[in-house]
Coordinates of C-alpha atoms in Angstrom, one line a residue:
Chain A
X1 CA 0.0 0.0 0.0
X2 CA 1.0 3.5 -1.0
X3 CA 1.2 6.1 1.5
X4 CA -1.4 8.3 -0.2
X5 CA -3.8 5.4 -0.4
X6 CA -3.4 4.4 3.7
X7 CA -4.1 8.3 4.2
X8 CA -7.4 7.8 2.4
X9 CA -9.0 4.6 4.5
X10 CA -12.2 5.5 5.8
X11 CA -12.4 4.9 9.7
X12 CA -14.9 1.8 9.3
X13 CA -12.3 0.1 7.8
X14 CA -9.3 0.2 10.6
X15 CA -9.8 -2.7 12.8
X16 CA -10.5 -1.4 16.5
X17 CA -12.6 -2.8 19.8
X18 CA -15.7 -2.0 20.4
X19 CA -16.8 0.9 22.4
X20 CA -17.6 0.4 26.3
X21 CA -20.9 2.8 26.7
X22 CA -22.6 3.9 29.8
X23 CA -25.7 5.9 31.0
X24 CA -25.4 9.2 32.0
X25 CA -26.4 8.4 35.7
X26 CA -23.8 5.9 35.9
X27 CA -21.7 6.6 39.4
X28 CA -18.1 6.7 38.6
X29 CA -16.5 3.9 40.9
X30 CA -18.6 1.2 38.6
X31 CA -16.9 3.3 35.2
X32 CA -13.8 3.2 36.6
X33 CA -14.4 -0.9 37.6
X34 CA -15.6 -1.8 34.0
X35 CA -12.8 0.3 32.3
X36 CA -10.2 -1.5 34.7
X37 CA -11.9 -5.0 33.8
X38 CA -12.1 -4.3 30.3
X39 CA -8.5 -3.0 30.2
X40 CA -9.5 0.2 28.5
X41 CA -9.4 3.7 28.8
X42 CA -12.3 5.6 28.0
X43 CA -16.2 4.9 27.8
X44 CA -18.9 6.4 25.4
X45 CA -21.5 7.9 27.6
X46 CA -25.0 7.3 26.3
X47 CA -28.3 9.2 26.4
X48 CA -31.8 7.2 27.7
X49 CA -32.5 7.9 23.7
X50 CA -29.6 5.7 22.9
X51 CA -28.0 9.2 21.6
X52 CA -24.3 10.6 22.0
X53 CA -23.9 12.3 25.4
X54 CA -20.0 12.5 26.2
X55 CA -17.0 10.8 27.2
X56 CA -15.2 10.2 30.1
X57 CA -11.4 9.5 30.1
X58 CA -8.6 8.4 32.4
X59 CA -7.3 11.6 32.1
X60 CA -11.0 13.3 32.9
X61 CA -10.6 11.0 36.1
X62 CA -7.2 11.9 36.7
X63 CA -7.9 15.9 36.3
X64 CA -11.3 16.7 37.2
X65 CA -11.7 14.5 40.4
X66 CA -10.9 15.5 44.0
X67 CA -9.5 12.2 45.0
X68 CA -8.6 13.1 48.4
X69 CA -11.9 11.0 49.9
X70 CA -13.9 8.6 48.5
X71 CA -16.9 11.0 47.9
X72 CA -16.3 10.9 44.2
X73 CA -17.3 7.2 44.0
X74 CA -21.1 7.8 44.0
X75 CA -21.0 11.0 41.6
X76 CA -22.6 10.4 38.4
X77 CA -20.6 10.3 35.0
X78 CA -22.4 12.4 33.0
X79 CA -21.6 15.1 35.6
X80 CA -17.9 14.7 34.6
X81 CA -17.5 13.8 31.2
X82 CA -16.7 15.9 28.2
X83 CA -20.2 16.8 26.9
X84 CA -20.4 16.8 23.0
X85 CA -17.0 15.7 22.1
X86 CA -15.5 16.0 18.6
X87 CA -16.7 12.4 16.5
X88 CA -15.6 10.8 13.6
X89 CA -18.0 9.2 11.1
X90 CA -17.7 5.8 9.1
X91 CA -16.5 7.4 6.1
X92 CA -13.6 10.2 7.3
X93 CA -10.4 8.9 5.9
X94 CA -7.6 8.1 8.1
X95 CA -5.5 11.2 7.9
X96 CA -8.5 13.2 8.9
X97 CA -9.0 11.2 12.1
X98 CA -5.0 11.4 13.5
X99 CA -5.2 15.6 12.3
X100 CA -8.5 16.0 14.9
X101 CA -7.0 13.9 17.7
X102 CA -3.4 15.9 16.8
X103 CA -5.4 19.3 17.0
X104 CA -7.7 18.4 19.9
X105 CA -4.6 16.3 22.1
X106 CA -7.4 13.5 21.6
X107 CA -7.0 9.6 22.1
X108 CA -10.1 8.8 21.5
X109 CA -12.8 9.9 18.9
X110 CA -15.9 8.3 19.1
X111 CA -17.7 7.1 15.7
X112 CA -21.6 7.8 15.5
X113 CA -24.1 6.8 12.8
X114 CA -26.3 9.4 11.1
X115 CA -28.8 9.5 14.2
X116 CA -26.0 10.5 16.8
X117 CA -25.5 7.1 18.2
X118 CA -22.5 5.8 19.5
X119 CA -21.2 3.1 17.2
X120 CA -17.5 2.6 18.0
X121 CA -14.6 4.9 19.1
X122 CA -10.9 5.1 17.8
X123 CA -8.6 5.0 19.9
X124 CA -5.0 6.4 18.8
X125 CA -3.9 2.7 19.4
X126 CA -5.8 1.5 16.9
X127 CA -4.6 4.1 14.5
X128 CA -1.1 3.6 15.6
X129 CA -1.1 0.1 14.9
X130 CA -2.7 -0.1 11.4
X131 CA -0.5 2.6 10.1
X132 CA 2.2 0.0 11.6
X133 CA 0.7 -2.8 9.9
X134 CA 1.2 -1.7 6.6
X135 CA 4.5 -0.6 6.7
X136 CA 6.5 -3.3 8.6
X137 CA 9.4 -2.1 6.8
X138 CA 9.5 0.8 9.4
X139 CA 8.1 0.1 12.1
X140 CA 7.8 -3.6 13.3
X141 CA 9.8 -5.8 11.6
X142 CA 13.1 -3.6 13.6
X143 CA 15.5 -5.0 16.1
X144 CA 14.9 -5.9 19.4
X145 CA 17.4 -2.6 20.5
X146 CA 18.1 0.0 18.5
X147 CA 21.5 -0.4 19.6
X148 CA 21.9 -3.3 17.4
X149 CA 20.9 -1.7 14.6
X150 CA 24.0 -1.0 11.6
X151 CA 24.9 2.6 11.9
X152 CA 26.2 2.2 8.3
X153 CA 25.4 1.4 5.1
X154 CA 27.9 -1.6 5.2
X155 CA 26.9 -3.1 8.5
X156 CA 29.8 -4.6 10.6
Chain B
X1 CA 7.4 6.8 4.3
X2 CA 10.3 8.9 5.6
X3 CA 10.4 8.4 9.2
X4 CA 14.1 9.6 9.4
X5 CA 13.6 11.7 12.6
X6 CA 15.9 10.9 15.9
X7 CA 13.8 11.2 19.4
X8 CA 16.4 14.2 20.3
X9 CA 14.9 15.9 17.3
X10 CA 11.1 15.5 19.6
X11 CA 12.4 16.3 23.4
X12 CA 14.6 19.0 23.1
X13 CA 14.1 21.7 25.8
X14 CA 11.5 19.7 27.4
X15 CA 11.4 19.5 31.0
X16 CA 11.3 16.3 32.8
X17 CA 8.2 15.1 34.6
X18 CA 10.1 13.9 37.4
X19 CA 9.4 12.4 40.8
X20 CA 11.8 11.3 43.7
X21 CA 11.0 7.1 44.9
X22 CA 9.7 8.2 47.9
X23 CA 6.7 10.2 46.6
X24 CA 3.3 9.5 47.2
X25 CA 0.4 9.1 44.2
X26 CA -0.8 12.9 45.0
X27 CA 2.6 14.3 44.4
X28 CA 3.0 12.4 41.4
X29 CA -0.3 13.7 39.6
X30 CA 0.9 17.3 40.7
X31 CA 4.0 16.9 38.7
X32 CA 1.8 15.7 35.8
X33 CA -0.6 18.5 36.3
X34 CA 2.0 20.6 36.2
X35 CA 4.2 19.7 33.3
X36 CA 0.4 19.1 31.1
X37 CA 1.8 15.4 30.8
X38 CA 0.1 11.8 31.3
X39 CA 2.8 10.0 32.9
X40 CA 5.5 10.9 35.6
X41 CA 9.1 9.5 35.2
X42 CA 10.3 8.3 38.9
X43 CA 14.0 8.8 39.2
X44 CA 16.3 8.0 42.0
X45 CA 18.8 10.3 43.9
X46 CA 20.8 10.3 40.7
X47 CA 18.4 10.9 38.2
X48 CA 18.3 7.3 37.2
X49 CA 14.6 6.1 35.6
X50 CA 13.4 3.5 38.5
X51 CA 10.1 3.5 36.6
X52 CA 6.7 5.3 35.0
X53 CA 3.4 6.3 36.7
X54 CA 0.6 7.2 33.8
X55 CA -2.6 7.6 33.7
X56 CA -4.1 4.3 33.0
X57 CA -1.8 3.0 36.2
X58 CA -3.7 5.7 38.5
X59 CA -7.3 4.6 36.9
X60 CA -6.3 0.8 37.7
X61 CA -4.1 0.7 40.5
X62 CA -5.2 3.5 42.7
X63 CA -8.4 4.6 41.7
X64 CA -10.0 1.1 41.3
X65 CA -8.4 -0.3 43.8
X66 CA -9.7 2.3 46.1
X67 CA -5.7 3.7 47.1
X68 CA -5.2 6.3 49.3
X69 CA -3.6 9.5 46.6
X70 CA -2.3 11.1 49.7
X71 CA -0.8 8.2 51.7
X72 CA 0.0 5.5 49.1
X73 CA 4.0 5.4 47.8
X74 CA 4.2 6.0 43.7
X75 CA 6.8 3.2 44.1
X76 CA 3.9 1.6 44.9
X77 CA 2.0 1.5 41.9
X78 CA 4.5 2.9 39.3
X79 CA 5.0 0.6 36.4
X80 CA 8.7 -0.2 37.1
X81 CA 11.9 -1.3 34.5
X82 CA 10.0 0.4 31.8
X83 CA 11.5 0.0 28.2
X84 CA 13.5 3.4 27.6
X85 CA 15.1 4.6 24.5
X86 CA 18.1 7.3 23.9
X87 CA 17.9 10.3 22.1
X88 CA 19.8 9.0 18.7
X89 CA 17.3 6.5 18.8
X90 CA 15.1 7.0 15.6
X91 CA 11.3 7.5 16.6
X92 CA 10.2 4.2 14.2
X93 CA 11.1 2.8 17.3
X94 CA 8.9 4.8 19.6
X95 CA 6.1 4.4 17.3
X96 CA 6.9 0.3 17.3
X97 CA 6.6 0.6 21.2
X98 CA 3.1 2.3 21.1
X99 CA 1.8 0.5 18.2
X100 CA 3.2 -2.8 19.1
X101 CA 3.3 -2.6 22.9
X102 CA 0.2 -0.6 23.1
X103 CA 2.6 1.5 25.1
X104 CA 1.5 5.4 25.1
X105 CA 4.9 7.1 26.8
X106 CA 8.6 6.0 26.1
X107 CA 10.7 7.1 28.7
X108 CA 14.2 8.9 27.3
X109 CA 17.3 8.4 29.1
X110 CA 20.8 9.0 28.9
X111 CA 23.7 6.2 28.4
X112 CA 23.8 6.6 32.0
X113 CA 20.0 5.6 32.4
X114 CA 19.1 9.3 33.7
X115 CA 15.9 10.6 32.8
X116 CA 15.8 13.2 29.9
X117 CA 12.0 13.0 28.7
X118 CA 10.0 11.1 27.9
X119 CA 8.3 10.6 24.0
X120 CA 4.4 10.7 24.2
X121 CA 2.1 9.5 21.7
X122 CA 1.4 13.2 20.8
X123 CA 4.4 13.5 19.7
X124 CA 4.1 10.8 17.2
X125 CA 1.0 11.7 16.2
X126 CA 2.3 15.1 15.2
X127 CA 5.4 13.7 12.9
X128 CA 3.0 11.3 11.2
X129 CA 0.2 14.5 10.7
X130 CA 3.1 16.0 9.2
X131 CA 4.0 13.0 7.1
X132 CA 1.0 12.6 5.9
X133 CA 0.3 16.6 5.5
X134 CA 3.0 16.6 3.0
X135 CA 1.3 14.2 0.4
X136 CA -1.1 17.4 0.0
X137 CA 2.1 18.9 -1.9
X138 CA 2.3 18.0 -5.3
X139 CA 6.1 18.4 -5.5
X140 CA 6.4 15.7 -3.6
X141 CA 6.6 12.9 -5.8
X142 CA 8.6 10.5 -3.6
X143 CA 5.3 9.9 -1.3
X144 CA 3.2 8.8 -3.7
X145 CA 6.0 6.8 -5.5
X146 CA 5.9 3.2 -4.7
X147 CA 10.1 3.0 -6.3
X148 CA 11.9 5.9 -8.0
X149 CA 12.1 5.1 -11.9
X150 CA 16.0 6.4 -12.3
X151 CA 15.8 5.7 -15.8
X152 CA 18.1 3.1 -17.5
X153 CA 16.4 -0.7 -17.9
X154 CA 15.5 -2.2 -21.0

């Protein structure tokens, strides 16, 4: 694959997870449980209607908690996530998703269909590793330590 | 794809996000408040990394497992050895780490294993917006060029 062409890709074709989503009224100590158990770092948070309402991060738990007690435990999500956060849709190309999450400092985009709902997010990660996948040249196929790599063209 | 770039090329005049062993979590997420970064770099008297404290190690190991911020050690729930790179090491190798490791900060150290910076997946993400931001020129043959016909051949 060209370089051009990868650029192109629509999201729906990169290979990711799918998205863990919540209710708005969910308290946080279960979000944080069910992102530690699903070894994950971010959850779509979902209307009643099913419809977009945020998302909360690791960092969003990290930053915007007081973690000095416990009382954060029983607040509710939706009173701490990023409301209206910037989406991708099945058919952006590639380049376009890594240029919002490099503007925004974003690891995660969530994907919604037509009607607003939630239908995956894209993480960085998953970016990250098809962008490796198809050029193993550069970035997998390396050696263990960079150390061991020739520092010349004729090796030795 | 021209990913020539050495990581001293990425961390240059970058402070370090550096805490002592014998910090506690709450100190730690100062320091990463502080410096706008998601991991802290725990160094020894000597500056030597002794390990890495991010973000997703504070949602799993302290806020999950219901840790005190303001009593428990970082040493305590810091990820620790972590795979560092130097700064003449080309950034493939960071993006390998991330991509392949589903790591999201590579520590930086000297040939004395002191802490310089660290490379975050921001970084990364910037150098390959750029990469790709350059196939928009249409000077630029060489990205769209799967070889370079030199001529010659029969």
């Amino acid at each position: 694959m060209k370089l051009n062409d990868l650029a192109l890709v629509p999201v729906r074709d990169v290979p990711r997870r799918e998205a863990v989503c919540v209710r708005e009224d969910e308290t946080l100590i279960d979000v944080v449980r069910l992102l530690e158990e699903r070894g994950r770092g971010a959850v779509v948070v979902q209307r009643a209607d099913g419809t977009l309402a945020g998302i909360f991060t690791e960092r969003d738990l990290m930053l915007r908690l007081v973690h000095e007690d416990q009382d954060w435990h029983r607040k509710r999500v939706g009173d701490f996530m990023t409301e209206t956060p910037t989406c991708v849709s099945r058919q952006d190309p590639l380049a376009h998703a890594l240029r919002l999450m490099r503007e925004g400092g974003f690891r995660h985009l969530p994907q919604v269909d037509e009607d607003g709902r939630p239908v995956g997010i894209l993480s960085v990660r998953d970016l990250l590793a098809y962008i490796a996948e198809h050029f193993p040249e550069e970035f997998v196929n390396l050696p263990p330590d960079p150390s061991r790599e020739a520092k010349n063209p004729w090796g030795g | 794809m021209r990913i020539q770039k050495t990581i001293s090329e990425f961390i240059a005049e970058r402070e370090v996000p550096a805490v002592a062993e014998g910090a506690t979590v709450a100190d730690a997420v100062e320091v990463m408040k502080q410096h706008e970064s998601d991991c802290a770099l725990i160094v020894d008297d000597g500056r030597r990394l002794r390990g890495i404290f991010t973000e997703r190690d504070f949602l799993n190991r302290v806020a999950a497992a219901e840790k005190s911020v303001a009593e428990t050690p970082v040493a305590e729930v810091m990820t620790t050895e972590p795979e560092a790179l130097g700064p003449e090491d080309g950034v493939n190798y960071a993006i390998n780490r991330m991509a392949v490791g589903g790591y999201r900060n590579v520590p930086i150290v000297d040939p004395e294993g002191r802490a310089m910076a660290h490379l975050g997946v921001r970084d990364v993400m910037l150098h390959l917006d750029e990469v790709f931001g350059d196939l928009d020129d249409p000077e630029d043959d060489a990205a769209a060029a799967e070889w370079t016909d030199i001529g010659g051949g029969g």
